Amino acid sequence: MDRRLCSHASEPVLDICLTMTGLQILEIQILRVNEVLDLLGLASPSVSEIGSDITLLFQNDLYWPSAAEHNGTILISKPLTNTQAVASCKQLNELLLPTEGVHFSSDIKSLMNFLALKTTSPLQKFWVASSPAHRCAAVSLAGGIQSVSCESELSAFCSQSAPYTRNIATDPSTQFQVQVQSKKLTVTGTRDALSFRFLGIPYADPFEQFTYSKVFSSSASISALNYGSPCTQGSYGTDDCLFLNIYTPFLPQNSQKTTNLKPVLFWIHGGGFTSGEGSDGIYDGGTMVSRGDVVVVSINYRLGTQGFLALNDGVTNGNFGIADQITALQWVHEHIADFGGDPNQVTIHGQSAGAGSVRALLAAKPAFGLFQGAIAQSSLGGFGYATAYSEYLSIEDEYTSFGKPVVEAVGCGNSTDVLACLRSVPSSTLFNAPNAPRYIVVDGKYITTDHLEVNGCGPAAPAHVMFGWMRDDGTDFVGSFPTQSSTLTTQLEGAGLSANLTEVVVNSPLFPLPNGSDALDNLFNLTSRVGTDGQFRCIDEATLIAAAKHRVFPSVWAYQFDRSYAGYEPIPGTCEPPATAEFPNGDPSLPYYRCHSGELYYMFGTMGQDLKPFRDWNDLIMSQVSVDIWTSFARTFNPTPAAEYLTARGYTNTTAFLQTKHAGDWQPVTPTNKQPLRIMDVPFSLSAWQEEEQCDLLGYPFNLYG
């Protein structure tokens, strides 16, 4: 274990310098619980059979080496006698919560403080496991562990012996499974240490290729224990791929009567509209669920030719992938309450092409009312590769440049029924056809304008929005690393700039060449800056400025991530800090490019797991703070977590981090806010809009959208 992490530990519940004795005690407790339950041979229950709302609680500090030493619990909220509570826990294949865990006292205090913040009183008692000193034991904030009458009717804390399993096929045994009834669906999921998990749920009816999906409408018993197939991409995936995954902390007995539904974060993966899947390990929702009190949904949607082909036949109008996202949102609106989520408090969020999807959904009338918040992470727009992610093609332009070449390449150019011919071609052939379509088009139903209108004159969803980007987002989209024969002109033209704009940039003092000792890196550094401005920063700043000026959205927020971890790295060695003897996984204090996708491990809280270790203490802090910001936005549409929430949860690291003199008070974007941009680094800070003159030079001024 890295002793530098130990020496900086400050969060009371983040006791990361633990003895093996404590771990052994907890392992023995879990073993004994599992032995008892194996003897009982119990089957998976439904929420209705338990007769109560159930909530999975875990004090998640995101430090995975010690995660197994923290006791999770399942709260049965219905008041029961001790005998009834034991029986209800038994239905979950659990016992009443043992109280001897290494972190029991601190964890249970934080969890009860959290419950008291929302629905209970500090005086409320909860059943826990009996002991020699307490025949029928309960715990409360006010009185700690105490003896009570066995006939008292109290809510119960059950043990939670499910292990941590991150985005793998779920254990097929029934021990941790649970059923949810939602309208005509009976869905069997499971739980791990962090959340209830329902994986691979079909959200659309079977469909014919190149038709628009519709919400799943059949009566069905669904085994949601394994992820569904990714959509066709490259050499794998299938067309039967419209699945979603739900991670939730709360299962209501009656979703129509409960007042405790959770905000929903609806994740749309990136991948250039040609790759990606909702089941990617980075996107596991358990951490956000357990730390942030939200429900997380992730989805697949059709990609490439299958998702974006448009023909000039008046029927095949493209945007099938965008329509799939709306279908998934409609499914969520119909069903998510039965999984503990609030259908009237949904925040869509996505990164890269997922952010492009968020941008498109903000302009898509059929999606209006299906979400109330939107987070776009590294939304592309500007020159070269980025253009089509914010400026949408006409169907005719898409067909001429992309659709028609595919039709001809797969041998359907002379067919009397082009669509029927295409449907007879193997999916992989269609997907891998040269220059295949992957672009949003103005189809007339889903997308009706050639860009998101933020001047008040076009369709825009009434949602709270937050846009942000990586400090060096363009690094991955400016071509290859320079060689000895490279010049600034050849590098910029290779990045997608026109010859005229390249000449303007080369001759402008606004983009001076750095004067470091490595001439080739100087060239790449400048090209990266131009790419970041011209493909990410300028368009997003202009979008937010216009949206705030014209009051298009209820609130507007902006951030820039200045710290990166395991970002997209097509040029090896550019996006990771150099390793040193003291920092074998890279020293983040040394120069490196903060690349595209470099925020994902932080804001999903999945850093430190598998082969992605923490590089230093600040990686852990940044991850805690990032998860708290994203889930705060989902809960309140304000990215700054409420002080009372942080206090109740015991998240003192985040509290301290946000209270440093450098952090400042993050306020929404308004025409009068002089520092609207949250710089996310260690430490946090605030900034004015960046690169205004450079954006003007590149042709993407701050008043681009009015």
PDB file of N, CA and C in Angstrom, residues 535-619:
ATOM      1  N   GLN A 535     -11.876  23.023 -31.972  1.00  0.00           N
ATOM      2  CA  GLN A 535     -12.739  21.854 -32.066  1.00  0.00           C
ATOM      3  C   GLN A 535     -13.541  21.590 -30.796  1.00  0.00           C
ATOM      4  N   PHE A 536     -13.257  22.322 -29.729  1.00  0.00           N
ATOM      5  CA  PHE A 536     -13.967  22.103 -28.470  1.00  0.00           C
ATOM      6  C   PHE A 536     -14.295  23.433 -27.777  1.00  0.00           C
ATOM      7  N   ARG A 537     -13.261  24.110 -27.270  1.00  0.00           N
ATOM      8  CA  ARG A 537     -13.468  25.221 -26.349  1.00  0.00           C
ATOM      9  C   ARG A 537     -14.299  26.361 -26.937  1.00  0.00           C
ATOM     10  N   CYS A 538     -13.968  26.809 -28.133  1.00  0.00           N
ATOM     11  CA  CYS A 538     -14.627  27.994 -28.685  1.00  0.00           C
ATOM     12  C   CYS A 538     -16.123  27.770 -28.912  1.00  0.00           C
ATOM     13  N   ILE A 539     -16.464  26.634 -29.510  1.00  0.00           N
ATOM     14  CA  ILE A 539     -17.871  26.331 -29.785  1.00  0.00           C
ATOM     15  C   ILE A 539     -18.656  26.227 -28.479  1.00  0.00           C
ATOM     16  N   ASP A 540     -18.087  25.548 -27.499  1.00  0.00           N
ATOM     17  CA  ASP A 540     -18.810  25.368 -26.243  1.00  0.00           C
ATOM     18  C   ASP A 540     -18.953  26.678 -25.483  1.00  0.00           C
ATOM     19  N   GLU A 541     -17.903  27.494 -25.462  1.00  0.00           N
ATOM     20  CA  GLU A 541     -18.019  28.793 -24.801  1.00  0.00           C
ATOM     21  C   GLU A 541     -19.070  29.654 -25.491  1.00  0.00           C
ATOM     22  N   ALA A 542     -19.059  29.672 -26.819  1.00  0.00           N
ATOM     23  CA  ALA A 542     -20.055  30.457 -27.558  1.00  0.00           C
ATOM     24  C   ALA A 542     -21.467  29.954 -27.287  1.00  0.00           C
ATOM     25  N   THR A 543     -21.617  28.639 -27.189  1.00  0.00           N
ATOM     26  CA  THR A 543     -22.929  28.054 -26.895  1.00  0.00           C
ATOM     27  C   THR A 543     -23.446  28.516 -25.541  1.00  0.00           C
ATOM     28  N   LEU A 544     -22.598  28.444 -24.533  1.00  0.00           N
ATOM     29  CA  LEU A 544     -23.019  28.778 -23.174  1.00  0.00           C
ATOM     30  C   LEU A 544     -23.267  30.282 -23.028  1.00  0.00           C
ATOM     31  N   ILE A 545     -22.433  31.094 -23.661  1.00  0.00           N
ATOM     32  CA  ILE A 545     -22.612  32.547 -23.584  1.00  0.00           C
ATOM     33  C   ILE A 545     -23.955  32.953 -24.188  1.00  0.00           C
ATOM     34  N   ALA A 546     -24.268  32.407 -25.368  1.00  0.00           N
ATOM     35  CA  ALA A 546     -25.541  32.745 -26.013  1.00  0.00           C
ATOM     36  C   ALA A 546     -26.726  32.206 -25.225  1.00  0.00           C
ATOM     37  N   ALA A 547     -26.608  30.977 -24.735  1.00  0.00           N
ATOM     38  CA  ALA A 547     -27.707  30.383 -23.975  1.00  0.00           C
ATOM     39  C   ALA A 547     -28.022  31.207 -22.732  1.00  0.00           C
ATOM     40  N   ALA A 548     -26.975  31.675 -22.041  1.00  0.00           N
ATOM     41  CA  ALA A 548     -27.195  32.497 -20.850  1.00  0.00           C
ATOM     42  C   ALA A 548     -27.759  33.867 -21.224  1.00  0.00           C
ATOM     43  N   LYS A 549     -27.236  34.439 -22.274  1.00  0.00           N
ATOM     44  CA  LYS A 549     -27.694  35.762 -22.708  1.00  0.00           C
ATOM     45  C   LYS A 549     -29.179  35.747 -23.056  1.00  0.00           C
ATOM     46  N   HIS A 550     -29.626  34.708 -23.729  1.00  0.00           N
ATOM     47  CA  HIS A 550     -31.011  34.637 -24.195  1.00  0.00           C
ATOM     48  C   HIS A 550     -31.902  33.819 -23.263  1.00  0.00           C
ATOM     49  N   ARG A 551     -31.347  33.403 -22.121  1.00  0.00           N
ATOM     50  CA  ARG A 551     -32.106  32.672 -21.101  1.00  0.00           C
ATOM     51  C   ARG A 551     -32.825  31.461 -21.696  1.00  0.00           C
ATOM     52  N   VAL A 552     -32.085  30.718 -22.501  1.00  0.00           N
ATOM     53  CA  VAL A 552     -32.657  29.548 -23.178  1.00  0.00           C
ATOM     54  C   VAL A 552     -32.896  28.411 -22.199  1.00  0.00           C
ATOM     55  N   PHE A 553     -31.986  28.246 -21.236  1.00  0.00           N
ATOM     56  CA  PHE A 553     -32.077  27.165 -20.262  1.00  0.00           C
ATOM     57  C   PHE A 553     -32.247  27.745 -18.857  1.00  0.00           C
ATOM     58  N   PRO A 554     -32.875  27.018 -17.943  1.00  0.00           N
ATOM     59  CA  PRO A 554     -33.088  27.534 -16.577  1.00  0.00           C
ATOM     60  C   PRO A 554     -31.793  27.899 -15.866  1.00  0.00           C
ATOM     61  N   SER A 555     -30.730  27.112 -16.079  1.00  0.00           N
ATOM     62  CA  SER A 555     -29.412  27.474 -15.553  1.00  0.00           C
ATOM     63  C   SER A 555     -28.360  26.901 -16.470  1.00  0.00           C
ATOM     64  N   VAL A 556     -27.193  27.551 -16.477  1.00  0.00           N
ATOM     65  CA  VAL A 556     -26.099  27.189 -17.366  1.00  0.00           C
ATOM     66  C   VAL A 556     -24.816  27.175 -16.547  1.00  0.00           C
ATOM     67  N   TRP A 557     -24.026  26.083 -16.681  1.00  0.00           N
ATOM     68  CA  TRP A 557     -22.798  25.923 -15.909  1.00  0.00           C
ATOM     69  C   TRP A 557     -21.672  25.519 -16.845  1.00  0.00           C
ATOM     70  N   ALA A 558     -20.435  25.879 -16.464  1.00  0.00           N
ATOM     71  CA  ALA A 558     -19.281  25.590 -17.319  1.00  0.00           C
ATOM     72  C   ALA A 558     -18.103  25.130 -16.473  1.00  0.00           C
ATOM     73  N   TYR A 559     -17.335  24.165 -17.012  1.00  0.00           N
ATOM     74  CA  TYR A 559     -16.124  23.713 -16.328  1.00  0.00           C
ATOM     75  C   TYR A 559     -15.050  23.386 -17.354  1.00  0.00           C
ATOM     76  N   GLN A 560     -13.800  23.364 -16.897  1.00  0.00           N
ATOM     77  CA  GLN A 560     -12.678  22.848 -17.673  1.00  0.00           C
ATOM     78  C   GLN A 560     -11.876  21.923 -16.777  1.00  0.00           C
ATOM     79  N   PHE A 561     -11.657  20.679 -17.242  1.00  0.00           N
ATOM     80  CA  PHE A 561     -10.879  19.702 -16.486  1.00  0.00           C
ATOM     81  C   PHE A 561      -9.397  19.899 -16.795  1.00  0.00           C
ATOM     82  N   ASP A 562      -8.624  20.247 -15.777  1.00  0.00           N
ATOM     83  CA  ASP A 562      -7.189  20.444 -15.961  1.00  0.00           C
ATOM     84  C   ASP A 562      -6.362  19.309 -15.372  1.00  0.00           C
ATOM     85  N   ARG A 563      -7.010  18.229 -15.018  1.00  0.00           N
ATOM     86  CA  ARG A 563      -6.312  17.032 -14.543  1.00  0.00           C
ATOM     87  C   ARG A 563      -6.875  15.860 -15.326  1.00  0.00           C
ATOM     88  N   SER A 564      -6.020  14.939 -15.726  1.00  0.00           N
ATOM     89  CA  SER A 564      -6.455  13.862 -16.619  1.00  0.00           C
ATOM     90  C   SER A 564      -5.943  12.528 -16.116  1.00  0.00           C
ATOM     91  N   TYR A 565      -6.705  11.489 -16.437  1.00  0.00           N
ATOM     92  CA  TYR A 565      -6.285  10.130 -16.071  1.00  0.00           C
ATOM     93  C   TYR A 565      -6.691   9.176 -17.187  1.00  0.00           C
ATOM     94  N   ALA A 566      -5.706   8.507 -17.759  1.00  0.00           N
ATOM     95  CA  ALA A 566      -5.958   7.461 -18.758  1.00  0.00           C
ATOM     96  C   ALA A 566      -6.877   7.946 -19.871  1.00  0.00           C
ATOM     97  N   GLY A 567      -6.577   9.126 -20.410  1.00  0.00           N
ATOM     98  CA  GLY A 567      -7.378   9.647 -21.503  1.00  0.00           C
ATOM     99  C   GLY A 567      -7.147   8.895 -22.804  1.00  0.00           C
ATOM    100  N   TYR A 568      -7.949   9.249 -23.797  1.00  0.00           N
ATOM    101  CA  TYR A 568      -7.814   8.685 -25.144  1.00  0.00           C
ATOM    102  C   TYR A 568      -6.444   9.093 -25.681  1.00  0.00           C
ATOM    103  N   GLU A 569      -5.664   8.125 -26.131  1.00  0.00           N
ATOM    104  CA  GLU A 569      -4.264   8.385 -26.456  1.00  0.00           C
ATOM    105  C   GLU A 569      -3.863   7.705 -27.759  1.00  0.00           C
ATOM    106  N   PRO A 570      -4.280   8.256 -28.918  1.00  0.00           N
ATOM    107  CA  PRO A 570      -3.863   7.642 -30.182  1.00  0.00           C
ATOM    108  C   PRO A 570      -2.372   7.800 -30.448  1.00  0.00           C
ATOM    109  N   ILE A 571      -1.740   8.798 -29.822  1.00  0.00           N
ATOM    110  CA  ILE A 571      -0.294   8.973 -29.953  1.00  0.00           C
ATOM    111  C   ILE A 571       0.327   8.586 -28.619  1.00  0.00           C
ATOM    112  N   PRO A 572       0.924   7.412 -28.511  1.00  0.00           N
ATOM    113  CA  PRO A 572       1.428   6.927 -27.223  1.00  0.00           C
ATOM    114  C   PRO A 572       2.383   7.918 -26.560  1.00  0.00           C
ATOM    115  N   GLY A 573       2.221   8.039 -25.247  1.00  0.00           N
ATOM    116  CA  GLY A 573       3.126   8.856 -24.473  1.00  0.00           C
ATOM    117  C   GLY A 573       2.739  10.306 -24.327  1.00  0.00           C
ATOM    118  N   THR A 574       1.622  10.714 -24.926  1.00  0.00           N
ATOM    119  CA  THR A 574       1.242  12.131 -24.866  1.00  0.00           C
ATOM    120  C   THR A 574       0.303  12.447 -23.715  1.00  0.00           C
ATOM    121  N   CYS A 575      -0.492  11.488 -23.285  1.00  0.00           N
ATOM    122  CA  CYS A 575      -1.583  11.794 -22.356  1.00  0.00           C
ATOM    123  C   CYS A 575      -1.359  11.272 -20.948  1.00  0.00           C
ATOM    124  N   GLU A 576      -0.173  10.791 -20.642  1.00  0.00           N
ATOM    125  CA  GLU A 576       0.140  10.316 -19.304  1.00  0.00           C
ATOM    126  C   GLU A 576       1.389  11.027 -18.803  1.00  0.00           C
ATOM    127  N   PRO A 577       1.420  11.432 -17.538  1.00  0.00           N
ATOM    128  CA  PRO A 577       2.617  12.087 -17.014  1.00  0.00           C
ATOM    129  C   PRO A 577       3.771  11.101 -16.910  1.00  0.00           C
ATOM    130  N   PRO A 578       4.986  11.599 -16.978  1.00  0.00           N
ATOM    131  CA  PRO A 578       6.150  10.701 -16.888  1.00  0.00           C
ATOM    132  C   PRO A 578       6.215   9.992 -15.538  1.00  0.00           C
ATOM    133  N   ALA A 579       6.661   8.757 -15.560  1.00  0.00           N
ATOM    134  CA  ALA A 579       6.866   8.006 -14.325  1.00  0.00           C
ATOM    135  C   ALA A 579       8.203   8.403 -13.711  1.00  0.00           C
ATOM    136  N   THR A 580       8.254   8.395 -12.382  1.00  0.00           N
ATOM    137  CA  THR A 580       9.490   8.637 -11.650  1.00  0.00           C
ATOM    138  C   THR A 580       9.637   7.545 -10.604  1.00  0.00           C
ATOM    139  N   ALA A 581      10.768   7.534  -9.933  1.00  0.00           N
ATOM    140  CA  ALA A 581      10.973   6.537  -8.893  1.00  0.00           C
ATOM    141  C   ALA A 581       9.942   6.685  -7.785  1.00  0.00           C
ATOM    142  N   GLU A 582       9.585   7.928  -7.454  1.00  0.00           N
ATOM    143  CA  GLU A 582       8.616   8.159  -6.390  1.00  0.00           C
ATOM    144  C   GLU A 582       7.197   7.924  -6.863  1.00  0.00           C
ATOM    145  N   PHE A 583       6.960   8.164  -8.158  1.00  0.00           N
ATOM    146  CA  PHE A 583       5.618   8.016  -8.721  1.00  0.00           C
ATOM    147  C   PHE A 583       5.701   7.050  -9.913  1.00  0.00           C
ATOM    148  N   PRO A 584       5.743   5.756  -9.653  1.00  0.00           N
ATOM    149  CA  PRO A 584       5.931   4.780 -10.742  1.00  0.00           C
ATOM    150  C   PRO A 584       4.768   4.741 -11.725  1.00  0.00           C
ATOM    151  N   ASN A 585       3.601   5.225 -11.335  1.00  0.00           N
ATOM    152  CA  ASN A 585       2.442   5.251 -12.240  1.00  0.00           C
ATOM    153  C   ASN A 585       2.272   6.595 -12.932  1.00  0.00           C
ATOM    154  N   GLY A 586       3.241   7.460 -12.779  1.00  0.00           N
ATOM    155  CA  GLY A 586       3.193   8.779 -13.392  1.00  0.00           C
ATOM    156  C   GLY A 586       3.074   9.860 -12.339  1.00  0.00           C
ATOM    157  N   ASP A 587       3.809  10.950 -12.526  1.00  0.00           N
ATOM    158  CA  ASP A 587       3.785  12.076 -11.590  1.00  0.00           C
ATOM    159  C   ASP A 587       2.932  13.188 -12.173  1.00  0.00           C
ATOM    160  N   PRO A 588       1.703  13.374 -11.675  1.00  0.00           N
ATOM    161  CA  PRO A 588       0.802  14.376 -12.259  1.00  0.00           C
ATOM    162  C   PRO A 588       1.292  15.811 -12.127  1.00  0.00           C
ATOM    163  N   SER A 589       2.317  16.042 -11.321  1.00  0.00           N
ATOM    164  CA  SER A 589       2.843  17.406 -11.213  1.00  0.00           C
ATOM    165  C   SER A 589       3.766  17.751 -12.376  1.00  0.00           C
ATOM    166  N   LEU A 590       4.167  16.760 -13.174  1.00  0.00           N
ATOM    167  CA  LEU A 590       5.022  16.997 -14.334  1.00  0.00           C
ATOM    168  C   LEU A 590       4.170  17.288 -15.573  1.00  0.00           C
ATOM    169  N   PRO A 591       4.745  17.917 -16.599  1.00  0.00           N
ATOM    170  CA  PRO A 591       3.959  18.285 -17.792  1.00  0.00           C
ATOM    171  C   PRO A 591       3.416  17.059 -18.525  1.00  0.00           C
ATOM    172  N   TYR A 592       2.168  17.143 -18.917  1.00  0.00           N
ATOM    173  CA  TYR A 592       1.547  16.151 -19.795  1.00  0.00           C
ATOM    174  C   TYR A 592       0.281  16.756 -20.361  1.00  0.00           C
ATOM    175  N   TYR A 593      -0.241  16.182 -21.440  1.00  0.00           N
ATOM    176  CA  TYR A 593      -1.460  16.698 -22.060  1.00  0.00           C
ATOM    177  C   TYR A 593      -2.677  16.135 -21.342  1.00  0.00           C
ATOM    178  N   ARG A 594      -3.610  17.025 -21.007  1.00  0.00           N
ATOM    179  CA  ARG A 594      -4.865  16.616 -20.355  1.00  0.00           C
ATOM    180  C   ARG A 594      -5.851  16.270 -21.460  1.00  0.00           C
ATOM    181  N   CYS A 595      -5.876  15.015 -21.802  1.00  0.00           N
ATOM    182  CA  CYS A 595      -6.465  14.579 -23.070  1.00  0.00           C
ATOM    183  C   CYS A 595      -7.961  14.260 -22.980  1.00  0.00           C
ATOM    184  N   HIS A 596      -8.537  14.136 -24.140  1.00  0.00           N
ATOM    185  CA  HIS A 596      -9.913  13.717 -24.352  1.00  0.00           C
ATOM    186  C   HIS A 596     -10.207  12.438 -23.564  1.00  0.00           C
ATOM    187  N   SER A 597     -11.326  12.389 -22.887  1.00  0.00           N
ATOM    188  CA  SER A 597     -11.781  11.258 -22.067  1.00  0.00           C
ATOM    189  C   SER A 597     -11.055  11.158 -20.734  1.00  0.00           C
ATOM    190  N   GLY A 598     -10.180  12.106 -20.423  1.00  0.00           N
ATOM    191  CA  GLY A 598      -9.377  12.008 -19.216  1.00  0.00           C
ATOM    192  C   GLY A 598     -10.118  12.259 -17.925  1.00  0.00           C
ATOM    193  N   GLU A 599     -11.387  12.687 -18.008  1.00  0.00           N
ATOM    194  CA  GLU A 599     -12.192  12.925 -16.802  1.00  0.00           C
ATOM    195  C   GLU A 599     -13.049  11.734 -16.408  1.00  0.00           C
ATOM    196  N   LEU A 600     -13.147  10.710 -17.256  1.00  0.00           N
ATOM    197  CA  LEU A 600     -14.159   9.673 -17.060  1.00  0.00           C
ATOM    198  C   LEU A 600     -13.937   8.858 -15.794  1.00  0.00           C
ATOM    199  N   TYR A 601     -12.710   8.429 -15.548  1.00  0.00           N
ATOM    200  CA  TYR A 601     -12.456   7.659 -14.329  1.00  0.00           C
ATOM    201  C   TYR A 601     -12.756   8.482 -13.082  1.00  0.00           C
ATOM    202  N   TYR A 602     -12.506   9.780 -13.156  1.00  0.00           N
ATOM    203  CA  TYR A 602     -12.785  10.636 -12.000  1.00  0.00           C
ATOM    204  C   TYR A 602     -14.281  10.728 -11.721  1.00  0.00           C
ATOM    205  N   MET A 603     -15.061  11.120 -12.734  1.00  0.00           N
ATOM    206  CA  MET A 603     -16.469  11.437 -12.451  1.00  0.00           C
ATOM    207  C   MET A 603     -17.338  10.193 -12.305  1.00  0.00           C
ATOM    208  N   PHE A 604     -16.858   9.036 -12.777  1.00  0.00           N
ATOM    209  CA  PHE A 604     -17.561   7.784 -12.478  1.00  0.00           C
ATOM    210  C   PHE A 604     -17.046   7.132 -11.198  1.00  0.00           C
ATOM    211  N   GLY A 605     -15.918   7.610 -10.686  1.00  0.00           N
ATOM    212  CA  GLY A 605     -15.384   7.052  -9.450  1.00  0.00           C
ATOM    213  C   GLY A 605     -14.824   5.660  -9.605  1.00  0.00           C
ATOM    214  N   THR A 606     -14.425   5.278 -10.822  1.00  0.00           N
ATOM    215  CA  THR A 606     -13.935   3.924 -11.060  1.00  0.00           C
ATOM    216  C   THR A 606     -12.411   3.862 -11.113  1.00  0.00           C
ATOM    217  N   MET A 607     -11.766   4.933 -10.716  1.00  0.00           N
ATOM    218  CA  MET A 607     -10.308   4.922 -10.644  1.00  0.00           C
ATOM    219  C   MET A 607      -9.840   4.078  -9.463  1.00  0.00           C
ATOM    220  N   GLY A 608      -8.616   3.576  -9.571  1.00  0.00           N
ATOM    221  CA  GLY A 608      -8.041   2.811  -8.476  1.00  0.00           C
ATOM    222  C   GLY A 608      -8.380   1.347  -8.517  1.00  0.00           C
ATOM    223  N   GLN A 609      -9.145   0.937  -9.520  1.00  0.00           N
ATOM    224  CA  GLN A 609      -9.561  -0.457  -9.617  1.00  0.00           C
ATOM    225  C   GLN A 609      -8.816  -1.140 -10.759  1.00  0.00           C
ATOM    226  N   ASP A 610      -8.802  -2.463 -10.726  1.00  0.00           N
ATOM    227  CA  ASP A 610      -8.180  -3.246 -11.791  1.00  0.00           C
ATOM    228  C   ASP A 610      -6.744  -2.782 -12.018  1.00  0.00           C
ATOM    229  N   LEU A 611      -6.430  -2.397 -13.236  1.00  0.00           N
ATOM    230  CA  LEU A 611      -5.065  -2.004 -13.578  1.00  0.00           C
ATOM    231  C   LEU A 611      -4.907  -0.493 -13.615  1.00  0.00           C
ATOM    232  N   LYS A 612      -5.807   0.237 -12.967  1.00  0.00           N
ATOM    233  CA  LYS A 612      -5.778   1.692 -12.979  1.00  0.00           C
ATOM    234  C   LYS A 612      -5.557   2.210 -11.563  1.00  0.00           C
ATOM    235  N   PRO A 613      -4.324   2.184 -11.091  1.00  0.00           N
ATOM    236  CA  PRO A 613      -4.073   2.574  -9.699  1.00  0.00           C
ATOM    237  C   PRO A 613      -4.070   4.088  -9.520  1.00  0.00           C
ATOM    238  N   PHE A 614      -4.285   4.527  -8.285  1.00  0.00           N
ATOM    239  CA  PHE A 614      -4.105   5.930  -7.958  1.00  0.00           C
ATOM    240  C   PHE A 614      -2.627   6.292  -8.135  1.00  0.00           C
ATOM    241  N   ARG A 615      -2.361   7.417  -8.758  1.00  0.00           N
ATOM    242  CA  ARG A 615      -0.976   7.867  -8.920  1.00  0.00           C
ATOM    243  C   ARG A 615      -0.492   8.605  -7.677  1.00  0.00           C
ATOM    244  N   ASP A 616      -1.405   9.335  -7.037  1.00  0.00           N
ATOM    245  CA  ASP A 616      -1.062  10.056  -5.816  1.00  0.00           C
ATOM    246  C   ASP A 616      -2.350  10.310  -5.043  1.00  0.00           C
ATOM    247  N   TRP A 617      -2.221  10.933  -3.898  1.00  0.00           N
ATOM    248  CA  TRP A 617      -3.379  11.218  -3.043  1.00  0.00           C
ATOM    249  C   TRP A 617      -4.406  12.079  -3.761  1.00  0.00           C
ATOM    250  N   ASN A 618      -3.949  13.028  -4.583  1.00  0.00           N
ATOM    251  CA  ASN A 618      -4.869  13.955  -5.240  1.00  0.00           C
ATOM    252  C   ASN A 618      -5.763  13.259  -6.261  1.00  0.00           C
ATOM    253  N   ASP A 619      -5.315  12.130  -6.824  1.00  0.00           N
ATOM    254  CA  ASP A 619      -6.208  11.361  -7.701  1.00  0.00           C
ATOM    255  C   ASP A 619      -7.447  10.902  -6.937  1.00  0.00           C
TER     256      ASP A 619
END
